[in-house]
mmCIF file of C-alpha atoms and ligand atoms in Angstrom:
data_model
loop_
_atom_site.group_PDB
_atom_site.id
_atom_site.type_symbol
_atom_site.label_atom_id
_atom_site.label_comp_id
_atom_site.label_asym_id
_atom_site.label_seq_id
_atom_site.Cartn_x
_atom_site.Cartn_y
_atom_site.Cartn_z
ATOM 1 C CA MET D 1051 85.535 60.767 81.133
ATOM 2 C CA GLU D 1052 88.323 61.891 78.485
ATOM 3 C CA VAL D 1053 91.406 62.343 80.154
ATOM 4 C CA TYR D 1054 92.445 66.256 80.026
ATOM 5 C CA ARG D 1055 95.613 67.366 79.561
ATOM 6 C CA ARG D 1056 97.044 70.734 79.228
ATOM 7 C CA PRO D 1057 99.306 71.459 76.094
ATOM 8 C CA GLU D 1058 102.482 71.042 76.279
ATOM 9 C CA SER D 1059 102.994 73.694 74.849
ATOM 10 C CA ARG D 1060 101.880 76.118 77.645
ATOM 11 C CA PRO D 1061 103.467 75.177 80.823
ATOM 12 C CA TRP D 1062 102.407 78.234 82.776
ATOM 13 C CA GLU D 1063 98.834 76.524 82.708
ATOM 14 C CA ARG D 1064 99.791 73.230 84.583
ATOM 15 C CA ILE D 1065 97.534 73.833 87.287
ATOM 16 C CA GLU D 1066 96.914 70.201 88.052
ATOM 17 C CA SER D 1067 99.392 67.519 87.682
ATOM 18 C CA ARG D 1068 99.723 66.046 84.920
ATOM 19 C CA SER D 1069 99.814 62.367 85.907
ATOM 20 C CA ILE D 1070 97.946 59.901 83.440
ATOM 21 C CA VAL D 1071 96.916 56.568 84.722
ATOM 22 C CA ALA D 1072 95.509 54.699 82.190
ATOM 23 C CA GLY D 1073 91.870 52.861 82.703
ATOM 24 C CA ALA D 1074 91.044 55.133 85.906
ATOM 25 C CA GLN D 1075 87.117 56.418 86.183
ATOM 26 C CA LYS D 1076 88.359 59.162 88.249
ATOM 27 C CA PRO D 1077 89.517 62.223 86.505
ATOM 28 C CA ARG D 1078 93.228 61.803 85.754
ATOM 29 C CA TYR D 1079 94.152 65.298 86.045
ATOM 30 C CA VAL D 1080 93.393 65.945 89.543
ATOM 31 C CA ASP D 1081 96.083 66.135 92.237
ATOM 32 C CA ILE D 1082 94.208 65.149 94.832
ATOM 33 C CA SER D 1083 97.073 65.141 97.270
ATOM 34 C CA ASN D 1084 97.038 69.036 96.845
ATOM 35 C CA PRO D 1085 94.830 70.419 100.036
ATOM 36 C CA SER D 1086 94.001 73.482 98.109
ATOM 37 C CA LEU D 1087 90.469 74.792 97.208
ATOM 38 C CA SER D 1088 91.902 77.508 95.197
ATOM 39 C CA VAL D 1089 94.237 77.981 92.461
ATOM 40 C CA GLN D 1090 96.116 80.552 90.936
ATOM 41 C CA CYS D 1091 94.602 81.883 87.510
ATOM 42 C CA PRO D 1092 97.302 80.998 84.739
ATOM 43 C CA ASN D 1093 95.607 83.743 82.945
ATOM 44 C CA CYS D 1094 95.081 87.140 85.746
ATOM 45 C CA GLY D 1095 97.372 85.511 88.404
ATOM 46 C CA LEU D 1096 94.440 85.932 91.099
ATOM 47 C CA GLN D 1097 93.032 83.272 93.594
ATOM 48 C CA THR D 1098 90.420 81.246 92.389
ATOM 49 C CA GLN D 1099 88.376 78.313 93.246
ATOM 50 C CA ARG D 1100 90.363 75.285 91.994
ATOM 51 C CA PHE D 1101 87.211 73.183 91.029
ATOM 52 C CA LEU D 1102 84.910 75.714 89.038
ATOM 53 C CA ASP D 1103 85.212 75.231 85.371
ATOM 54 C CA HIS D 1104 85.773 79.444 84.924
ATOM 55 C CA CYS D 1105 88.165 81.534 86.779
ATOM 56 C CA ARG D 1106 85.723 83.843 88.913
ATOM 57 C CA ASN D 1107 87.865 86.839 88.149
ATOM 58 C CA ASP D 1108 88.354 87.265 84.290
ATOM 59 C CA GLY D 1109 86.046 84.229 83.476
ATOM 60 C CA TYR D 1110 89.031 81.961 82.237
ATOM 61 C CA LYS D 1111 88.598 78.360 81.501
ATOM 62 C CA LEU D 1112 90.338 76.167 84.143
ATOM 63 C CA TRP D 1113 88.324 73.353 83.295
ATOM 64 C CA PRO D 1114 87.125 72.029 79.820
ATOM 65 C CA SER D 1115 83.559 71.955 81.235
ATOM 66 C CA SER D 1116 81.783 72.207 84.560
ATOM 67 C CA GLU D 1117 80.840 68.578 84.945
ATOM 68 C CA MET D 1118 84.663 67.836 84.119
ATOM 69 C CA ALA D 1119 85.594 70.149 87.299
ATOM 70 C CA SER D 1120 82.805 68.933 89.544
ATOM 71 C CA ALA D 1121 84.353 65.046 89.170
ATOM 72 C CA ALA D 1122 87.607 66.280 89.733
ATOM 73 C CA PHE D 1123 86.067 68.447 92.997
ATOM 74 C CA LYS D 1124 84.154 64.867 94.358
ATOM 75 C CA ALA D 1125 87.579 62.877 93.390
ATOM 76 C CA TRP D 1126 89.624 65.625 95.662
ATOM 77 C CA ARG D 1127 86.784 65.283 98.058
ATOM 78 C CA ASP D 1128 86.493 61.660 98.378
ATOM 79 C CA ALA D 1129 90.250 60.984 98.839
ATOM 80 C CA ASP D 1130 90.298 63.110 102.494
ATOM 81 C CA PRO D 1131 87.578 62.541 104.899
ATOM 82 C CA ARG D 1132 88.617 66.138 106.029
ATOM 83 C CA ARG D 1133 87.176 67.375 103.046
ATOM 84 C CA ALA D 1134 83.540 65.941 103.389
ATOM 85 C CA GLU D 1135 82.198 69.311 104.148
ATOM 86 C CA ALA D 1136 84.182 70.923 101.592
ATOM 87 C CA SER D 1137 82.429 73.313 98.930
ATOM 88 C CA ARG D 1138 83.899 73.846 95.423
ATOM 89 C CA TYR D 1139 82.818 77.326 95.492
ATOM 90 C CA ASP D 1140 84.986 78.034 98.524
ATOM 91 C CA LEU D 1141 88.126 79.189 98.349
ATOM 92 C CA GLU D 1142 89.125 77.665 101.408
ATOM 93 C CA LEU D 1143 87.945 74.468 103.425
ATOM 94 C CA PRO D 1144 85.956 75.065 106.584
ATOM 95 C CA ALA D 1145 87.398 75.746 109.398
ATOM 96 C CA GLU D 1146 87.920 73.021 112.053
ATOM 97 C CA ALA D 1147 84.905 73.121 114.585
ATOM 98 C CA ALA D 1148 86.461 75.069 117.202
ATOM 99 C CA ASP D 1149 85.074 74.816 120.881
ATOM 100 C CA ALA D 1150 82.623 77.420 120.578
ATOM 101 C CA THR D 1151 81.600 77.610 124.427
ATOM 102 C CA ILE D 1152 83.340 80.767 125.562
ATOM 103 C CA ASP D 1153 83.158 82.097 128.834
ATOM 104 C CA TYR D 1154 82.523 85.782 128.476
ATOM 105 C CA ALA D 1155 82.278 87.086 131.908
ATOM 106 C CA ALA D 1156 85.801 85.230 132.569
ATOM 107 C CA ARG D 1157 86.912 86.629 129.367
ATOM 108 C CA ALA D 1158 85.845 90.002 130.219
ATOM 109 C CA HIS D 1159 87.186 89.765 133.760
ATOM 110 C CA GLN D 1160 90.360 89.144 132.026
ATOM 111 C CA LEU D 1161 90.375 91.828 129.916
ATOM 112 C CA GLY D 1162 89.125 94.217 132.437
ATOM 113 C CA ILE D 1163 85.288 94.887 130.778
ATOM 114 C CA HIS D 1164 82.706 95.006 133.243
ATOM 115 C CA LEU D 1165 79.670 92.868 132.224
ATOM 116 C CA PHE D 1166 76.182 93.627 134.201
ATOM 117 C CA PRO D 1167 74.669 90.476 135.455
ATOM 118 C CA SER D 1168 72.455 88.657 133.967
ATOM 119 C CA SER D 1169 69.274 89.095 136.137
ATOM 120 C CA ASN D 1170 65.593 89.966 135.926
ATOM 121 C CA TYR D 1171 66.189 93.719 137.811
ATOM 122 C CA PRO D 1172 66.035 95.379 134.519
ATOM 123 C CA PHE D 1173 61.853 94.425 133.917
ATOM 124 C CA ILE D 1174 61.544 95.659 137.487
ATOM 125 C CA ILE D 1175 63.241 98.978 136.373
ATOM 126 C CA CYS D 1176 61.218 98.941 132.757
ATOM 127 C CA VAL D 1177 57.925 98.595 135.218
ATOM 128 C CA GLY D 1178 59.101 101.595 137.358
ATOM 129 C CA ALA D 1179 60.021 103.632 134.325
ATOM 130 C CA LEU D 1180 56.213 102.693 132.775
ATOM 131 C CA PHE D 1181 54.742 104.212 135.820
ATOM 132 C CA LEU D 1182 57.364 107.343 135.816
ATOM 133 C CA ALA D 1183 56.056 107.730 132.481
ATOM 134 C CA LEU D 1184 52.274 107.631 133.264
ATOM 135 C CA ALA D 1185 52.964 110.617 135.556
ATOM 136 C CA ALA D 1186 54.054 112.446 132.979
ATOM 137 C CA VAL D 1187 50.085 112.377 131.851
ATOM 138 C CA PRO D 1188 48.276 115.076 132.655
ATOM 139 C CA PHE D 1189 45.894 113.172 134.909
ATOM 140 C CA ASP D 1190 44.805 114.510 138.172
ATOM 141 C CA GLY D 1191 47.416 116.250 140.647
ATOM 142 C CA THR D 1192 47.020 113.278 143.147
ATOM 143 C CA VAL D 1193 47.285 110.380 140.680
ATOM 144 C CA ARG D 1194 50.476 111.875 139.154
ATOM 145 C CA ILE D 1195 51.889 112.141 142.277
ATOM 146 C CA GLY D 1196 50.940 108.852 143.461
ATOM 147 C CA LEU D 1197 52.112 107.489 140.010
ATOM 148 C CA LEU D 1198 55.549 109.072 140.330
ATOM 149 C CA VAL D 1199 55.714 107.594 144.055
ATOM 150 C CA ILE D 1200 54.850 104.228 142.820
ATOM 151 C CA GLY D 1201 57.015 104.068 139.509
ATOM 152 C CA GLY D 1202 60.108 106.009 141.522
ATOM 153 C CA LEU D 1203 60.444 103.115 144.257
ATOM 154 C CA ILE D 1204 59.622 100.379 141.600
ATOM 155 C CA PHE D 1205 62.374 101.957 139.561
ATOM 156 C CA LEU D 1206 64.841 102.393 142.474
ATOM 157 C CA TYR D 1207 64.355 99.118 143.698
ATOM 158 C CA GLY D 1208 65.150 97.428 140.560
ATOM 159 C CA VAL D 1209 68.365 100.075 140.068
ATOM 160 C CA VAL D 1210 69.394 99.096 143.769
ATOM 161 C CA GLY D 1211 68.593 95.346 143.424
ATOM 162 C CA TRP D 1212 70.617 95.194 139.625
ATOM 163 C CA VAL D 1213 73.681 97.586 140.668
ATOM 164 C CA LEU D 1214 74.401 97.590 144.210
ATOM 165 C CA VAL D 1215 73.124 94.161 144.462
ATOM 166 C CA GLU D 1216 73.321 91.457 142.059
ATOM 167 C CA ASP D 1217 77.065 93.395 140.562
ATOM 168 C CA VAL D 1218 78.591 93.606 144.051
ATOM 169 C CA ARG D 1219 77.737 89.787 144.475
ATOM 170 C CA MET D 1220 79.013 88.978 141.268
ATOM 171 C CA PHE D 1221 82.120 91.141 141.374
ATOM 172 C CA PRO D 1222 82.860 91.388 144.831
ATOM 173 C CA SER D 1223 86.605 92.943 144.334
ATOM 174 C CA ALA D 1224 85.373 95.308 141.701
ATOM 175 C CA SER D 1225 83.015 97.197 143.895
ATOM 176 C CA PRO D 1226 82.536 100.686 142.481
ATOM 177 C CA SER D 1227 82.594 102.239 146.395
ATOM 178 C CA THR D 1228 85.984 100.954 146.732
ATOM 179 C CA ASP D 1229 87.945 100.991 143.576
ATOM 180 C CA GLY D 1230 86.722 104.591 142.463
ATOM 181 C CA GLU D 1231 86.426 103.144 139.155
ATOM 182 C CA VAL D 1232 83.796 104.416 136.745
ATOM 183 C CA HIS D 1233 82.074 101.198 135.395
ATOM 184 C CA HIS D 1234 78.932 102.446 134.203
HETATM 185 ZN ZN1 ZN K 2049 91.656 84.312 85.999
#
């Protein structure tokens, strides 16, 4: 690997540190103490990937070759275990894995948002709706009335069970009958 050094006559191109350590096998032009994955392009001034050989904005050549950029990236990445997941196509390091478990019910309660409880009643409501829909089919009059009654009962059972029983059980303080707020 050749030693790459930006010309002294163009100091504004000092993207990386120019310290040269003789004999090192790693690329000598990488400032591995700099945690950034992006760099300001010396030509267009926009942020671009630090370890791609060309600026993604205007194609300005940041590295003499893709191999050198890759080698520089590897040296930079291996300098810190926190960089292990980094990609040289990214502008930033991947975010620390945050605790992804969120208590949405507690969060919603805190924000005053009413969540319907997770429930099997919606399926019952759908079955009721199916019978009600069948009642719209022009069968014989008694069949339609029968379907209407069956569907209506199932539908009402689902709605009552879901909205009045489970919902009140889940939000005892937010009962629709007591605070007068419109939830649904
Ligand atoms: Zn550029």
